[in-house]
PDB file of C-alpha atoms in Angstrom:
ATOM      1  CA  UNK A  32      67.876 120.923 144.442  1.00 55.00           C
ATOM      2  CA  UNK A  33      64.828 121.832 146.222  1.00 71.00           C
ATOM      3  CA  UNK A  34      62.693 124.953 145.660  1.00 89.00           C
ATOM      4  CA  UNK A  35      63.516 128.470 144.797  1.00 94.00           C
ATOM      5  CA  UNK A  36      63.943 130.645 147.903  1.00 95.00           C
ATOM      6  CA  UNK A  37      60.646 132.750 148.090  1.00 96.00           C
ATOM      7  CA  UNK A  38      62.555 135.656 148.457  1.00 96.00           C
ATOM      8  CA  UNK A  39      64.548 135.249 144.847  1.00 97.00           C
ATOM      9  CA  UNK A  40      61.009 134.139 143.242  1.00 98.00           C
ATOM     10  CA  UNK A  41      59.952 138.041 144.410  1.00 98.00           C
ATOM     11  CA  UNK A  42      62.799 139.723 143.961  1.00 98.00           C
ATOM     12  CA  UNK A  43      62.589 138.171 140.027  1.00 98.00           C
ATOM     13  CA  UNK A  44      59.117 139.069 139.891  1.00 98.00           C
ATOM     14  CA  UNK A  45      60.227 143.175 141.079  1.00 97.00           C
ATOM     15  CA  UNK A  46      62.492 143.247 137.881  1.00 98.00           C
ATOM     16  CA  UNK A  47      59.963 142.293 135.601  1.00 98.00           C
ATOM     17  CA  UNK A  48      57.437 144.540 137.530  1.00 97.00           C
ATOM     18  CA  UNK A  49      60.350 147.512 136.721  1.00 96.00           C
ATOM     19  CA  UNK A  50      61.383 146.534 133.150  1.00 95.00           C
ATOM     20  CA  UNK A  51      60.635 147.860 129.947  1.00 94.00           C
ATOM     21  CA  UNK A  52      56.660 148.176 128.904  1.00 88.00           C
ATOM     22  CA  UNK A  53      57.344 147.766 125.158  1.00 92.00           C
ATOM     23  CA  UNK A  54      59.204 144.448 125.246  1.00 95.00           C
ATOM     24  CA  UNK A  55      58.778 141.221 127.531  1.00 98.00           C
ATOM     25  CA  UNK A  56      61.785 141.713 129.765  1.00 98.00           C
ATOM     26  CA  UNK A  57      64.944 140.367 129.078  1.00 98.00           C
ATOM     27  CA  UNK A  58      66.530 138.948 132.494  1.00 98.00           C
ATOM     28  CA  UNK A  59      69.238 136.795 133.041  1.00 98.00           C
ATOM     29  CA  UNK A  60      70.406 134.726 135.999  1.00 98.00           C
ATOM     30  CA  UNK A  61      73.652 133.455 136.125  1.00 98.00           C
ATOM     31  CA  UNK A  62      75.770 131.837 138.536  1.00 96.00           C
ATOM     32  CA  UNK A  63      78.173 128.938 139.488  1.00 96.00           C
ATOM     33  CA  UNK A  64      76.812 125.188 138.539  1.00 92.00           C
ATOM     34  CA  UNK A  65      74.556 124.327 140.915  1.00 92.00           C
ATOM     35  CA  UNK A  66      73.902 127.424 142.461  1.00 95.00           C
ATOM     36  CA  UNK A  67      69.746 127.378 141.943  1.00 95.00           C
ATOM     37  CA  UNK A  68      70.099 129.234 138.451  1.00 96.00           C
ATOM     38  CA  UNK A  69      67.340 127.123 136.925  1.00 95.00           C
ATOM     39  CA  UNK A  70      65.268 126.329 139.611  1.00 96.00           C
ATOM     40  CA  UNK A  71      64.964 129.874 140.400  1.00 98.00           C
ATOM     41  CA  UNK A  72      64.230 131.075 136.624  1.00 98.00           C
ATOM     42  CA  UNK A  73      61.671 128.077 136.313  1.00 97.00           C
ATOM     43  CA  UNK A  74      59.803 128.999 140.009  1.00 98.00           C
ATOM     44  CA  UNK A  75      59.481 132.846 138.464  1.00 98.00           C
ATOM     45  CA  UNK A  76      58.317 131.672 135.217  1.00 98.00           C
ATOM     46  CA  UNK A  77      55.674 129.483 136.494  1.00 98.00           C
ATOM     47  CA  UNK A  78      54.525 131.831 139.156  1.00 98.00           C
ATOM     48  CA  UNK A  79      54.716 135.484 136.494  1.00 98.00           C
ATOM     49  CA  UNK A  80      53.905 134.022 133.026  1.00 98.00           C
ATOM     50  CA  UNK A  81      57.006 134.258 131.346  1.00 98.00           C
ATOM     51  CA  UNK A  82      59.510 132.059 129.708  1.00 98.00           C
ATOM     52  CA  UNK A  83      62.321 130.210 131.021  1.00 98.00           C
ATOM     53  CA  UNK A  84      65.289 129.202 128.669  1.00 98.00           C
ATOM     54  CA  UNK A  85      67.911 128.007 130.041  1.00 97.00           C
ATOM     55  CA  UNK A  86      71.932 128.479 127.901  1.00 96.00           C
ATOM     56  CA  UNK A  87      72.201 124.333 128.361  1.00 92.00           C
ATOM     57  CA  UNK A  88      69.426 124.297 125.885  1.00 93.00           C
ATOM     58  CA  UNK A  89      71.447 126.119 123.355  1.00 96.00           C
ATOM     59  CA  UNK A  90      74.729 124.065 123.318  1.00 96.00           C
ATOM     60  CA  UNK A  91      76.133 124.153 119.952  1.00 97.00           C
ATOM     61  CA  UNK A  92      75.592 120.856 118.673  1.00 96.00           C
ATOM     62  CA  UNK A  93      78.256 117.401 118.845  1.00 96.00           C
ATOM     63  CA  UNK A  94      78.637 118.209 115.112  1.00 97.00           C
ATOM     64  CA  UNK A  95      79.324 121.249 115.293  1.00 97.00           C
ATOM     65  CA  UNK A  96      81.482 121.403 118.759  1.00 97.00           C
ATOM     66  CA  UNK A  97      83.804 118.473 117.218  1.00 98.00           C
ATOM     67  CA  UNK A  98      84.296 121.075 114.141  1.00 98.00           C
ATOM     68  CA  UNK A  99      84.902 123.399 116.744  1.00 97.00           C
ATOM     69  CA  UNK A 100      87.570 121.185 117.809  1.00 98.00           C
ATOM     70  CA  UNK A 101      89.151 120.360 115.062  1.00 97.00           C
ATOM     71  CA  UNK A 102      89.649 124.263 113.990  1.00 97.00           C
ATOM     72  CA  UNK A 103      90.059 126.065 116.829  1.00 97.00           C
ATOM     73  CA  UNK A 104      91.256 123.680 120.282  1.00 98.00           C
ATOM     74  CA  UNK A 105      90.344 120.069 121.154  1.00 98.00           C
ATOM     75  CA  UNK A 106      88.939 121.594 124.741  1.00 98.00           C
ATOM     76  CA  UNK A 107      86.081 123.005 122.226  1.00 98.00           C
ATOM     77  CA  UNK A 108      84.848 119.454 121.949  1.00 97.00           C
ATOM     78  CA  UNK A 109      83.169 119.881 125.838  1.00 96.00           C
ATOM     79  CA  UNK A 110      80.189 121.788 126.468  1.00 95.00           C
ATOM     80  CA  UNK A 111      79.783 124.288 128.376  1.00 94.00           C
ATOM     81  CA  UNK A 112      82.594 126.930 128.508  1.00 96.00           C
ATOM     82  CA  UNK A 113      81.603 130.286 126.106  1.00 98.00           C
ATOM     83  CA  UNK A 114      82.215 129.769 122.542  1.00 98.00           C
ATOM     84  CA  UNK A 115      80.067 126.505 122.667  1.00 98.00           C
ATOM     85  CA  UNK A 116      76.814 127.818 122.805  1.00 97.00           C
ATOM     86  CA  UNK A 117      74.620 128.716 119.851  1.00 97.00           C
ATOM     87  CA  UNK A 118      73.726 132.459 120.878  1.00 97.00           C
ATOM     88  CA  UNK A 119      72.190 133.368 117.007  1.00 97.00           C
ATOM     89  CA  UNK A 120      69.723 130.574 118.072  1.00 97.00           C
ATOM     90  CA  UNK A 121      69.035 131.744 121.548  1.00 97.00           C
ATOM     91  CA  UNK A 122      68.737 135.400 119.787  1.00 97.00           C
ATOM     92  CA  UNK A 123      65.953 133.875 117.400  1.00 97.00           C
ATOM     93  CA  UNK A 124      64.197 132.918 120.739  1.00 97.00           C
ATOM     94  CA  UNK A 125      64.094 136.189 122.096  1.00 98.00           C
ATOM     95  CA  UNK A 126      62.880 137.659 119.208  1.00 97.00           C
ATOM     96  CA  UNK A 127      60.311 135.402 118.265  1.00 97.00           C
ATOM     97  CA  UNK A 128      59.092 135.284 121.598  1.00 98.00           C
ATOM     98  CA  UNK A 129      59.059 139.103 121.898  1.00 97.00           C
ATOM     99  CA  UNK A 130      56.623 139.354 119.686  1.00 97.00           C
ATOM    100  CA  UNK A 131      54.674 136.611 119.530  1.00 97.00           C
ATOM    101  CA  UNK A 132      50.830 136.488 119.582  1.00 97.00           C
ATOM    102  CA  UNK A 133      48.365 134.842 121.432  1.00 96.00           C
ATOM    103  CA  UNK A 134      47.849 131.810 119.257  1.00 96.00           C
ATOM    104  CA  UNK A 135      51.919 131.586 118.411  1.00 97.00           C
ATOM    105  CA  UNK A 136      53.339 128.911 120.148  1.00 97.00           C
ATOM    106  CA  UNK A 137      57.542 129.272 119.903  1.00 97.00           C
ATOM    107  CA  UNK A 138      59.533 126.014 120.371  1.00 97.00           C
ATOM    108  CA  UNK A 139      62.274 126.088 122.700  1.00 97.00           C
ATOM    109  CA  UNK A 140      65.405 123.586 121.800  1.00 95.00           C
ATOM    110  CA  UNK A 141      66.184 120.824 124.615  1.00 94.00           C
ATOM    111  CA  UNK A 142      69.977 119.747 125.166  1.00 94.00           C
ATOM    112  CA  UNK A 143      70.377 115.186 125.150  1.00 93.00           C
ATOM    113  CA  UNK A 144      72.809 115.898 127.746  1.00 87.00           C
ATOM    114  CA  UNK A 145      73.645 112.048 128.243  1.00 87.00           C
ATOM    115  CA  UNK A 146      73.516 111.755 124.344  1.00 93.00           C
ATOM    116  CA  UNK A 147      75.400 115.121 124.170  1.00 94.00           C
ATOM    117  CA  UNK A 148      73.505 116.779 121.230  1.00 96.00           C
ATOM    118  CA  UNK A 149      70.574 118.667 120.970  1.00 95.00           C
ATOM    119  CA  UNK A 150      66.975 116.841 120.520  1.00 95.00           C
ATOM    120  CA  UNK A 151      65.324 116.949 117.384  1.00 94.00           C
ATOM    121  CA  UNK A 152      63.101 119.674 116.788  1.00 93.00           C
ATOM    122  CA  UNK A 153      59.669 117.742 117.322  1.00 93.00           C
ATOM    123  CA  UNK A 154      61.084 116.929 120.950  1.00 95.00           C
ATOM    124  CA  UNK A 155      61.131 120.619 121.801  1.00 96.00           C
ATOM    125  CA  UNK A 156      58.763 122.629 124.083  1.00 96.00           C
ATOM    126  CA  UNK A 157      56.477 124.768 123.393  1.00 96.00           C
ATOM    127  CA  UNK A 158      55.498 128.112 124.866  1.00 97.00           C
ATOM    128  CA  UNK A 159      52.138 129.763 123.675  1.00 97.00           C
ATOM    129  CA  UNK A 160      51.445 133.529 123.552  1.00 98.00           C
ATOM    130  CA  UNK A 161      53.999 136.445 124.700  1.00 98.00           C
ATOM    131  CA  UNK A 162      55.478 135.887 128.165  1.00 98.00           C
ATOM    132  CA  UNK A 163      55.285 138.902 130.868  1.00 98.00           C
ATOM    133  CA  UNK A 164      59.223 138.247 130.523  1.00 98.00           C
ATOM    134  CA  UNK A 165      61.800 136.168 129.315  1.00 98.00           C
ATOM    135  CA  UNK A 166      64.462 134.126 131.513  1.00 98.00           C
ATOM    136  CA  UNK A 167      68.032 132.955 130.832  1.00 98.00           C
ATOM    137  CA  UNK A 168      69.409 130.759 133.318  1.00 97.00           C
ATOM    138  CA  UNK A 169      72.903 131.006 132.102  1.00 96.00           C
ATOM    139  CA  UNK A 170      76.511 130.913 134.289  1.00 95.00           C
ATOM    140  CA  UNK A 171      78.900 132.835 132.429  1.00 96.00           C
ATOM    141  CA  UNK A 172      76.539 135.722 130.856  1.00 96.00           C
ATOM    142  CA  UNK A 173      77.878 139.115 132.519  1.00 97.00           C
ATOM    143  CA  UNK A 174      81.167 137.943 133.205  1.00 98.00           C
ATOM    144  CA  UNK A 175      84.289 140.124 132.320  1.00 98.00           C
ATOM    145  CA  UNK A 176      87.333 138.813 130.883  1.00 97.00           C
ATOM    146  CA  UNK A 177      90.664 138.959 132.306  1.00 97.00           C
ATOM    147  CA  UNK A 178      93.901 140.464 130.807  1.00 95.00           C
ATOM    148  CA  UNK A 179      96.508 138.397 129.292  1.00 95.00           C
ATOM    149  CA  UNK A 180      98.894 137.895 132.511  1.00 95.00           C
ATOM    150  CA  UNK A 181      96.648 136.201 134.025  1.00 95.00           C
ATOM    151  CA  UNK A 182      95.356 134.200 131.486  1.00 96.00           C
ATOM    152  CA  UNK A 183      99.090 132.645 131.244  1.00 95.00           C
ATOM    153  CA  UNK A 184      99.342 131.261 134.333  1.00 95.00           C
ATOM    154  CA  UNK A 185      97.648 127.653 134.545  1.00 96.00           C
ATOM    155  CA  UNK A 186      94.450 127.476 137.078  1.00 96.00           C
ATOM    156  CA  UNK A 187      93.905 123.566 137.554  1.00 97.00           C
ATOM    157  CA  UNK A 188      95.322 120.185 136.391  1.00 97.00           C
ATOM    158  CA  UNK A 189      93.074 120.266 133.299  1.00 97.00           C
ATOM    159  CA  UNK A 190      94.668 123.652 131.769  1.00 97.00           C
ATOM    160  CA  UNK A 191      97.887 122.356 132.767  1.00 97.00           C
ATOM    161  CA  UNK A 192      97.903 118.903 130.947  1.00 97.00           C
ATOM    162  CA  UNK A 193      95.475 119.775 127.918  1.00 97.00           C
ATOM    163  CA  UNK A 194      96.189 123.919 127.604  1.00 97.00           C
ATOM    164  CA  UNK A 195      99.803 124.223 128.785  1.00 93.00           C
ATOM    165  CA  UNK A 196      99.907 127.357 125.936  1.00 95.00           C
ATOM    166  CA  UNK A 197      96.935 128.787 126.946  1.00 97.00           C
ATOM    167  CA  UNK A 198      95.583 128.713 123.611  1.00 97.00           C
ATOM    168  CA  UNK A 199      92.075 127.225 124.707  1.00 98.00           C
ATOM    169  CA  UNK A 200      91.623 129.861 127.579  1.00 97.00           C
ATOM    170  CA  UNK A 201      92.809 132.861 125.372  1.00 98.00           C
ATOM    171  CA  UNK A 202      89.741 131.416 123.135  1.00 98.00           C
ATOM    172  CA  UNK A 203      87.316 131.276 125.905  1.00 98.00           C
ATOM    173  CA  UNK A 204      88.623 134.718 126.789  1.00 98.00           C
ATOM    174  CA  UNK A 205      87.713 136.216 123.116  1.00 98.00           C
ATOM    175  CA  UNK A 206      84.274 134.529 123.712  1.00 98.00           C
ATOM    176  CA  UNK A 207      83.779 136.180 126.934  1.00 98.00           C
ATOM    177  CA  UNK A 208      84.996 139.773 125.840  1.00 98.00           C
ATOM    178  CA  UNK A 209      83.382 139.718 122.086  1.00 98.00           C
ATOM    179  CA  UNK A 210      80.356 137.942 121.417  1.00 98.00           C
ATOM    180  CA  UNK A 211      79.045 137.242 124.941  1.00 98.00           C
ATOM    181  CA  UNK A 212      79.301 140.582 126.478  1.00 97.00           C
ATOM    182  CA  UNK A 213      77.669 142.024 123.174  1.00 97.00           C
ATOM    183  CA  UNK A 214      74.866 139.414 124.292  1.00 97.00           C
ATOM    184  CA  UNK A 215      74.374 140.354 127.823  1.00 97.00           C
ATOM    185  CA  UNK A 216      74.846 144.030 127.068  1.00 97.00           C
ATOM    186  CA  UNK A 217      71.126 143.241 125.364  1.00 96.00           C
ATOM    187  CA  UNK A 218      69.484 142.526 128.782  1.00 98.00           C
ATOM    188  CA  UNK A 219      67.181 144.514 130.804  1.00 98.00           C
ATOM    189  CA  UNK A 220      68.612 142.655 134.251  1.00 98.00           C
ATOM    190  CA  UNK A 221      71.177 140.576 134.765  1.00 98.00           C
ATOM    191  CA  UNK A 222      70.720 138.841 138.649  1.00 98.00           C
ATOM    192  CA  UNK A 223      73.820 136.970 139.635  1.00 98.00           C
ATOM    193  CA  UNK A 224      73.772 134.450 142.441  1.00 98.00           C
ATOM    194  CA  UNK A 225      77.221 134.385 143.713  1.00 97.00           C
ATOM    195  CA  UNK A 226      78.470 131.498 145.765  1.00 97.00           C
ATOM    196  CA  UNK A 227      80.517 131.847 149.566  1.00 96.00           C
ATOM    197  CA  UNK A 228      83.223 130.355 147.528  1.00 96.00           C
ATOM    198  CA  UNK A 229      84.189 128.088 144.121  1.00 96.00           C
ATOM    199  CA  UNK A 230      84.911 124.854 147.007  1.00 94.00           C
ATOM    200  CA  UNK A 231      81.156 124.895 147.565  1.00 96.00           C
ATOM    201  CA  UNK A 232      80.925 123.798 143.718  1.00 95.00           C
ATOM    202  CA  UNK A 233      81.968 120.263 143.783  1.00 94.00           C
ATOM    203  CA  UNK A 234      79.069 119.776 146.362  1.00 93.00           C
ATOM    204  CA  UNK A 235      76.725 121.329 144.931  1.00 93.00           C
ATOM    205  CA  UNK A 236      77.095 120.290 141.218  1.00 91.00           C
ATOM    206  CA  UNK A 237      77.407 116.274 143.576  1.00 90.00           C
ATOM    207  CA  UNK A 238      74.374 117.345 144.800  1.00 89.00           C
ATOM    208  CA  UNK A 239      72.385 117.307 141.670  1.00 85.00           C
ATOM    209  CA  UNK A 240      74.213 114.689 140.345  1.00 86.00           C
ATOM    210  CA  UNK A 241      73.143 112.479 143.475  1.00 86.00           C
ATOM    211  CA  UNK A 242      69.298 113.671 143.022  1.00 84.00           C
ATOM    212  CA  UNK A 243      69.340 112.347 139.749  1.00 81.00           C
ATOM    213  CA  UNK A 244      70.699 108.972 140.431  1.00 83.00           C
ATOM    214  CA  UNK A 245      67.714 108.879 143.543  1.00 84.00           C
ATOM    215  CA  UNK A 246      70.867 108.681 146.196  1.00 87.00           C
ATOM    216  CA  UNK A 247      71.325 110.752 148.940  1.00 86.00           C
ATOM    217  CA  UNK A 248      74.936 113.168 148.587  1.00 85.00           C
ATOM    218  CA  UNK A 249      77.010 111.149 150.598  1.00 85.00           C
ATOM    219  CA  UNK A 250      75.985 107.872 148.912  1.00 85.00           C
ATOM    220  CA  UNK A 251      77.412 109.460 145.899  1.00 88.00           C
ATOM    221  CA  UNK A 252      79.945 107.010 144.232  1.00 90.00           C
ATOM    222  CA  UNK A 253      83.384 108.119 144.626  1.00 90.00           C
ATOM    223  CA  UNK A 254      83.835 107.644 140.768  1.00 91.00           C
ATOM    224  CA  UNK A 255      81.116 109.507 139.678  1.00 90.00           C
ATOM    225  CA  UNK A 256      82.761 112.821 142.613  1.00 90.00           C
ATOM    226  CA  UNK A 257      85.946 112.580 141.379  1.00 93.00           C
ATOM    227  CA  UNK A 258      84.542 112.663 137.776  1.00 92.00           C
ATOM    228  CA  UNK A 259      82.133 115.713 138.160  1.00 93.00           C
ATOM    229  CA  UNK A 260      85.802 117.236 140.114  1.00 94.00           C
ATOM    230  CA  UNK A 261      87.277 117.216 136.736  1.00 94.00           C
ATOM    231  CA  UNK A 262      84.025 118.410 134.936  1.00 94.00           C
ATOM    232  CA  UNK A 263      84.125 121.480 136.864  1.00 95.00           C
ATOM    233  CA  UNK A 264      87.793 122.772 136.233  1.00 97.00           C
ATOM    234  CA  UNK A 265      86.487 123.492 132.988  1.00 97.00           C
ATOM    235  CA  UNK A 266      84.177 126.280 134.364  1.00 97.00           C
ATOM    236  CA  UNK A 267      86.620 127.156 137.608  1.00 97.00           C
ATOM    237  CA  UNK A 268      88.637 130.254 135.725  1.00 97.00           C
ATOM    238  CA  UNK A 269      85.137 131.905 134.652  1.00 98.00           C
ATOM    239  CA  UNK A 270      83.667 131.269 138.256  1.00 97.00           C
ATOM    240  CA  UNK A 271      86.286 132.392 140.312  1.00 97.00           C
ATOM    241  CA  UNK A 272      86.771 135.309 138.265  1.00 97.00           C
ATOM    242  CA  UNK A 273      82.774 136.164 138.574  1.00 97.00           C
ATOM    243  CA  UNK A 274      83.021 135.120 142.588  1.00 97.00           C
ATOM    244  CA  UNK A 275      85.546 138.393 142.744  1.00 95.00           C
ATOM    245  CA  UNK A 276      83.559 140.881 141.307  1.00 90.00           C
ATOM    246  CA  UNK A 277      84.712 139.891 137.555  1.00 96.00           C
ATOM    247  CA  UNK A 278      80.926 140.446 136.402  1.00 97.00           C
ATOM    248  CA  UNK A 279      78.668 143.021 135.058  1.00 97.00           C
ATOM    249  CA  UNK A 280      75.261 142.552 137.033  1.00 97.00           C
ATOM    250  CA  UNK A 281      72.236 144.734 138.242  1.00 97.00           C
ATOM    251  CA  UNK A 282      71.493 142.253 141.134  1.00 98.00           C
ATOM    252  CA  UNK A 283      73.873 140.322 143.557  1.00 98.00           C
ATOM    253  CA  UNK A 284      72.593 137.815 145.554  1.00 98.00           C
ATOM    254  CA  UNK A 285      75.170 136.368 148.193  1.00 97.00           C
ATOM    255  CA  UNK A 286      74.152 132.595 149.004  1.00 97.00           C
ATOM    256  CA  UNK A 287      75.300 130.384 152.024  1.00 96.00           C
ATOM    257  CA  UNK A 288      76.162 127.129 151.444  1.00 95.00           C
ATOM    258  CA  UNK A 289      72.546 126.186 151.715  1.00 93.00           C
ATOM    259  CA  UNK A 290      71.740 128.445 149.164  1.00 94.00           C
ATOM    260  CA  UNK A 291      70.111 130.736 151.118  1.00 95.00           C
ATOM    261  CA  UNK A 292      70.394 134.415 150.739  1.00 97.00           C
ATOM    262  CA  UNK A 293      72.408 136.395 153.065  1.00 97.00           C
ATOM    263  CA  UNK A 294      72.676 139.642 151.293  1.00 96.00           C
ATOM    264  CA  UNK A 295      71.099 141.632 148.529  1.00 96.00           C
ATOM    265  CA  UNK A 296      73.095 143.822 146.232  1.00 93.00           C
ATOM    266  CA  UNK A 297      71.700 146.495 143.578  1.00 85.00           C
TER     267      UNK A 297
END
């Protein structure tokens, strides 16, 4: 991934300067996969003071995702997609962060992703004191929902062959509208990073993949791109609809394919 573009780290660092003086500010950056979200929120949190959480460490957990599942729509058994996050804990954070004191130190959950449940408590991080601001790296926070015509017409192969009746997106939908919105509406600043276009995705989201296996992009196996391919259709209705102005943000960063900024946006 790189480092943070300078430019981001400072124009994070001017919305914490400008937020509220009776809270840590609440700012979240959210974006396509692979778009810089965390990098960016961990840069500004090293460089400011504050503290970076990002919504991966909040995942509901297996248990609880596979009851999902089994109530509401199989898809609910992947992470990732709204309604599979725990936002009461991530809400706990906040708060206890807020107003912590200078010998408080608040642990912050950490996601197993290969193990796909969250660590157990006494492998969490901790953060000591109150941070000059609080960071949520999170994709989806901001976005709007869409109305129901659209949502009945298929996007990709996986809503085709696993949601033919839309019942999983109409879920998502519900999360987006209801308890997510309620959560972003809490923010001081929400900074969005928006992408030239959901085909970058795939290459970016290969990208990481690659720097974790030590491989350079194009030695990527083919197996491993065509499974991250289908991975991704499960965030592609959300992210095209944010790409198109379907969010509710303060801030809108346009990247290249680089991830370089190329315009600014209030």
């Amino acid at each position: 991934m790189g480092r943070a573009h300078p430019d981001l780290i400072d124009l994070v660092g001017g919305l914490i300067a400008s937020g509220p003086g009776d809270h840590p500010p609440l700012i979240a950056i959210v974006g396509a996969q692979g778009s810089g979200k965390t990098t960016l929120a961990r840069a500004a949190a090293d460089r400011f003071g504050a503290a970076q959480i990002s919504i991966d460490d909040v995942y509901l957990t297996r248990a609880e995702r596979e009851a999902m599942a089994r109530a509401v729509h199989p898809l609910f058994a992947h992470r990732g997609p709204p309604g599979t996050h725990d936002l009461a804990l991530l809400q706990r954070l906040i708060d206890g962060l807020s107003t912590a004191g200078p010998d408080d130190r608040t642990a912050i959950p950490d996601f197993d992703k290969r193990g796909d449940d969250r660590w157990p408590a006494d492998r969490w991080r901790r953060f000591q004191g109150r941070p000059s601001a609080i960071l949520i790296d999170a994709w989806c926070l901001g976005a709007l929902p869409e109305d129901a015509a659209a949502l009945a017409r298929p996007l990709n192969a996986l809503e085709r062959e696993r949601d033919l009746d839309g019942e999983w997106r109409r879920a998502v939908n519900g999360f987006v509208a209801g308890p997510y919105a309620d959560f972003a509406a809490r923010f001081d600043a929400v900074l969005f990073l928006r992408a030239p276009g959901f085909e970058v995705v795939l290459d970016w989201r290969a990208q990481q993949e690659a720097d974790l296996l030590g491989v350079a992009p194009a030695d990527l196996p083919g197996a491993e791109r065509a499974r991250l391919a289908g991975f991704i259709q499960y965030f592609e209705r959300i992210t095209r609809r944010m790409l198109v102005a379907g969010v509710r943000a303060d801030v809108t960063v346009t990247l290249d394919r680089n991830r370089v900024p190329v315009a600014i946006e209030p």
